[in-house]
PDB file of C-alpha atoms and ligand atoms in Angstrom:
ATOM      1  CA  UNK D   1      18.478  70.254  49.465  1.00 77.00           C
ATOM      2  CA  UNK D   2      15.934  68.574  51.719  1.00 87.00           C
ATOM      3  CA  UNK D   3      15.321  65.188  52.444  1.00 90.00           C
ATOM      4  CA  UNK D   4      12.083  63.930  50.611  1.00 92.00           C
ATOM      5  CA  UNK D   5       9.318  62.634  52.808  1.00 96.00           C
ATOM      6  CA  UNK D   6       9.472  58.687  53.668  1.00 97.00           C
ATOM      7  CA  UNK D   7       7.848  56.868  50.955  1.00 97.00           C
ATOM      8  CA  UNK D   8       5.278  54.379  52.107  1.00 98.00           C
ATOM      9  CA  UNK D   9       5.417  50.780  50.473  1.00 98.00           C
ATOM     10  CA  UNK D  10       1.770  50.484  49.775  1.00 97.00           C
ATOM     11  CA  UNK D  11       2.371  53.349  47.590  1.00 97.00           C
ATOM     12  CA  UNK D  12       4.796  51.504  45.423  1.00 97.00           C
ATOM     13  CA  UNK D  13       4.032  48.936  42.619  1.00 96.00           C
ATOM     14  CA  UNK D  14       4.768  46.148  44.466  1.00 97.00           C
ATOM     15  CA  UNK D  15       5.111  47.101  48.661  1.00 96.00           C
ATOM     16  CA  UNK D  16       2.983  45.409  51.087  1.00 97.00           C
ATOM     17  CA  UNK D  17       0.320  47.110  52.435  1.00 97.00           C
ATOM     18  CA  UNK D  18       0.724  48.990  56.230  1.00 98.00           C
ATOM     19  CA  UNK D  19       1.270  46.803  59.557  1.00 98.00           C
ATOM     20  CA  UNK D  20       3.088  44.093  57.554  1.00 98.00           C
ATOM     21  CA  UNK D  21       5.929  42.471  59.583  1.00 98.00           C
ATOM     22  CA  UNK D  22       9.423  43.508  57.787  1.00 98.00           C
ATOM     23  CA  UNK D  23      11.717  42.040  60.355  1.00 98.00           C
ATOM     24  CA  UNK D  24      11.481  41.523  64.415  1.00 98.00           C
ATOM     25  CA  UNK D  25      13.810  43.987  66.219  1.00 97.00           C
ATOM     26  CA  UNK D  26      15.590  41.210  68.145  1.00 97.00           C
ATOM     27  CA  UNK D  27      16.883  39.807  64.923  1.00 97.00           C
ATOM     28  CA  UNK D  28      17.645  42.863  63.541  1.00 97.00           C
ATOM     29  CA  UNK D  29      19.808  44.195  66.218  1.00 96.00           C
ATOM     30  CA  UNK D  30      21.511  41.110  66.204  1.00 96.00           C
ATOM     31  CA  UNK D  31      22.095  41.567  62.128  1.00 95.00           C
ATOM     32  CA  UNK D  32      22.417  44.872  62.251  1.00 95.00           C
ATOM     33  CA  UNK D  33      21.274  45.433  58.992  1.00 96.00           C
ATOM     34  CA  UNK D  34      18.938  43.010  56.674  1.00 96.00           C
ATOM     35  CA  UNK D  35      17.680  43.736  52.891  1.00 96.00           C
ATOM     36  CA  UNK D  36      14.611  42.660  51.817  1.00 97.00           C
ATOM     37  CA  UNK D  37      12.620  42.190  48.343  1.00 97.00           C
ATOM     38  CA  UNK D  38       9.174  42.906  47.289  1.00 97.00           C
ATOM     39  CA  UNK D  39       7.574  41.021  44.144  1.00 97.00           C
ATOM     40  CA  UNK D  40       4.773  42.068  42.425  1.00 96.00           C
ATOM     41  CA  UNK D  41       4.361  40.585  38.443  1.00 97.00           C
ATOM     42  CA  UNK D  42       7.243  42.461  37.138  1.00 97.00           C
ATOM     43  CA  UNK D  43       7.631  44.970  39.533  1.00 97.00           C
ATOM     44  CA  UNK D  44      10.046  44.986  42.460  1.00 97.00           C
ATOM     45  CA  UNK D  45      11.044  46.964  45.504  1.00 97.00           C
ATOM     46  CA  UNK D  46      13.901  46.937  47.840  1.00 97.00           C
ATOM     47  CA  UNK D  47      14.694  48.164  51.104  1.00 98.00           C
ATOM     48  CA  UNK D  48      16.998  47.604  53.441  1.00 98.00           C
ATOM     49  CA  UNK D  49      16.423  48.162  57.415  1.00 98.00           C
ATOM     50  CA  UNK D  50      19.480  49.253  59.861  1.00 98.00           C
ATOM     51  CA  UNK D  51      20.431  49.604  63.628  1.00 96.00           C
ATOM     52  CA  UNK D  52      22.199  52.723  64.373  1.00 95.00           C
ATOM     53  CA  UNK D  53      23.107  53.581  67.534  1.00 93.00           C
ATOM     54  CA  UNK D  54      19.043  53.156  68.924  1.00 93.00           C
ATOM     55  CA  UNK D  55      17.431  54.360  65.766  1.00 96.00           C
ATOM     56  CA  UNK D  56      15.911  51.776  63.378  1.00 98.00           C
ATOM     57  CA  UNK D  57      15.885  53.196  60.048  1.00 98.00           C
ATOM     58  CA  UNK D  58      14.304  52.079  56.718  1.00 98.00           C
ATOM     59  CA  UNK D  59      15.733  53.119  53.186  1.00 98.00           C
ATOM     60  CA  UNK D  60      14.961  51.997  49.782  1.00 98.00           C
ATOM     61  CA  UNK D  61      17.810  49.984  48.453  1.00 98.00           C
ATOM     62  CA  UNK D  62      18.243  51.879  45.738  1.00 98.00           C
ATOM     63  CA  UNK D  63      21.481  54.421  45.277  1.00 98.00           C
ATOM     64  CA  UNK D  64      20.523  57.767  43.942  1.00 98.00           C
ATOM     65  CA  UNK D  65      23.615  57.841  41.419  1.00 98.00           C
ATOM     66  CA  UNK D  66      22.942  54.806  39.323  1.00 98.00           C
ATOM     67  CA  UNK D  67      19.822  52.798  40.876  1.00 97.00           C
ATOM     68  CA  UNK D  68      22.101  49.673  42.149  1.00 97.00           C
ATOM     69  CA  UNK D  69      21.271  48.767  45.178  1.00 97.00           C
ATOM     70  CA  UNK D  70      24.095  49.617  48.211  1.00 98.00           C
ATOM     71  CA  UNK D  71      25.143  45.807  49.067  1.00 96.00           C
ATOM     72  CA  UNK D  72      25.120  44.934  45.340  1.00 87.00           C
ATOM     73  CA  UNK D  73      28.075  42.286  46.179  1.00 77.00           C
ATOM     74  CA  UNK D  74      27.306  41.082  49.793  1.00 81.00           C
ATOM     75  CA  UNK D  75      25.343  41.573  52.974  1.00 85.00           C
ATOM     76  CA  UNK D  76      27.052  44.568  54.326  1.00 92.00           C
ATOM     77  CA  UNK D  77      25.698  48.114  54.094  1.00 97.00           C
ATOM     78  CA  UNK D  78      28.047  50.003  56.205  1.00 97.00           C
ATOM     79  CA  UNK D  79      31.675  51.179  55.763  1.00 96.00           C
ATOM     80  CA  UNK D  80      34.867  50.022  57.651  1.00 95.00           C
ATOM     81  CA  UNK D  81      34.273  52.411  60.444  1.00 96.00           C
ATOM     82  CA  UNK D  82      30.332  51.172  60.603  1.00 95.00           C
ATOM     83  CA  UNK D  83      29.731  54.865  60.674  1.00 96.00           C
ATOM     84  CA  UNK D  84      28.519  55.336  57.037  1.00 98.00           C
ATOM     85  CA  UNK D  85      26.575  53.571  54.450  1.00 98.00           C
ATOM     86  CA  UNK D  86      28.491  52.368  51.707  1.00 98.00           C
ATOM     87  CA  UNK D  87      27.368  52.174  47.755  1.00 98.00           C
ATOM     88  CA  UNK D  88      29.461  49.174  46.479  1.00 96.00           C
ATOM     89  CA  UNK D  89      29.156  50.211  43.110  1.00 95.00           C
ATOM     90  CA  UNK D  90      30.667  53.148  42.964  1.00 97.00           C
ATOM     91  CA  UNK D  91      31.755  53.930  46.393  1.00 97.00           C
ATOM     92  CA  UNK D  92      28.725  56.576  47.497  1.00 98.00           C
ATOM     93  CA  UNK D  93      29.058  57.120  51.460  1.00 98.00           C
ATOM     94  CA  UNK D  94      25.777  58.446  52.887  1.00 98.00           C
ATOM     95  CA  UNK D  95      24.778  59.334  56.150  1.00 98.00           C
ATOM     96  CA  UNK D  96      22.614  56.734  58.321  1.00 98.00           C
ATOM     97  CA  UNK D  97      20.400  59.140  60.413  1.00 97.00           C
ATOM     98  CA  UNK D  98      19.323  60.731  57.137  1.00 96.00           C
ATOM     99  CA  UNK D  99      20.220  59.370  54.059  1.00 98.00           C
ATOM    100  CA  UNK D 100      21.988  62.387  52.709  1.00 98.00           C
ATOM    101  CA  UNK D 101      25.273  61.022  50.406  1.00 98.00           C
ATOM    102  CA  UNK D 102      28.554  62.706  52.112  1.00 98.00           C
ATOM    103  CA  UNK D 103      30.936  61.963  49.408  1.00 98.00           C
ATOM    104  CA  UNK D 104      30.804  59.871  45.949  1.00 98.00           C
ATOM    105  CA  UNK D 105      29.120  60.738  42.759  1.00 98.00           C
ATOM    106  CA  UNK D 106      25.471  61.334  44.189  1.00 98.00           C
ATOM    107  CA  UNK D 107      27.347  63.825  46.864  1.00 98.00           C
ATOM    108  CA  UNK D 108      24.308  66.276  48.303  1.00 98.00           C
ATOM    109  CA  UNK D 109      21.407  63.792  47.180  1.00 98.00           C
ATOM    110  CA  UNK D 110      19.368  60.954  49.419  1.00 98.00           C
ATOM    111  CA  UNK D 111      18.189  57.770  49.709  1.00 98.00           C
ATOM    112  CA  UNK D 112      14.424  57.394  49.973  1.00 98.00           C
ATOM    113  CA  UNK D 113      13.548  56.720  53.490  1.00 98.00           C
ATOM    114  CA  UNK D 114      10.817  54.055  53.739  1.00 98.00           C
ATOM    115  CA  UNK D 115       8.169  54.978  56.250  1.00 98.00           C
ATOM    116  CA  UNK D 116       8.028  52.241  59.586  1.00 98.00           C
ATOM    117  CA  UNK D 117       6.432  51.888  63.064  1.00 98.00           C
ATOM    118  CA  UNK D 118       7.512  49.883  65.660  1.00 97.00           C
ATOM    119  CA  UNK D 119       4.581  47.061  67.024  1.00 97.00           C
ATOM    120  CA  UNK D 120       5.583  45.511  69.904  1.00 97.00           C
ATOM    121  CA  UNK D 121       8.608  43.388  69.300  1.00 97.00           C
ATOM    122  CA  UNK D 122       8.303  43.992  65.331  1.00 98.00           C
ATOM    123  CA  UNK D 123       9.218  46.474  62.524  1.00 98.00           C
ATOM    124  CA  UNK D 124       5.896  46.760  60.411  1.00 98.00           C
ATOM    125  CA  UNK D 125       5.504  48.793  57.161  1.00 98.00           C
ATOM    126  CA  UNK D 126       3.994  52.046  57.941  1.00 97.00           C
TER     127      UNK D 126
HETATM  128  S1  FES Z 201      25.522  53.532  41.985  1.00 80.68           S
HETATM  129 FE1  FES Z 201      25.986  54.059  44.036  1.00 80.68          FE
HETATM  130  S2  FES Z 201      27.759  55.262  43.859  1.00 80.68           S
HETATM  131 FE2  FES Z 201      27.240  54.799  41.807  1.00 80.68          FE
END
């Protein structure tokens, strides 16, 4: 199975629209990781942004087993080894460079990678 294209947030019900500031990448290498929520009436979209190794990578927050999102419980979104993404829900591990789950319930599927570009000293929506 192959990954499915990044989606883009203005493509969603309720994503801002391209160049909009999602986090500065000074903050988020100091973080590591940050989650963020879009509004829009009753619709809603997470993501979640991470540093891995000198990728930054996007995802939506939004495990393909049972639609929780990964850090249902707390900030983090990586395992004890920081190698893997963890699903606290069920215990889904997924790769970071791709999405693809390695082991857990959703084994074989992927997170949604959310399309981003780099602008200057920020991470904007793509
Ligand atoms: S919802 Fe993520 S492993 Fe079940």
């Amino acid at each position: 199975m192959a990954a499915p294209p990044p989606l883009h947030l203005e493509d969603t019900m309720a994503g801002p629209e391209p160049g909009t500031r999602l986090a500065t990448l000074e903050d988020l290498r100091k973080k590591g990781a940050q989650d963020i929520t879009f509004r829009s009436g009753d619709h809603q979209v997470r993501i979640f942004l991470i540093v891995h190794g000198d990728e930054i990578l996007a995802y939506e927050n939004r495990c393909p087993h049972a639609g929780t999102p990964l850090n249902l419980y707390g900030p983090d979104f990586f395992n004890q080894s920081g190698k893997l993404l963890l699903c606290r829900t069920h215990g889904a591990l997924f790769e970071p460079t791709d999405g693809q789950c390695r082991r857990g319930p959703c084994k074989g599927q992927y997170l949604r990678r959310i399309a981003i570009d780099i602008d200057g000293d920020s991470i904007v929506s793509a």
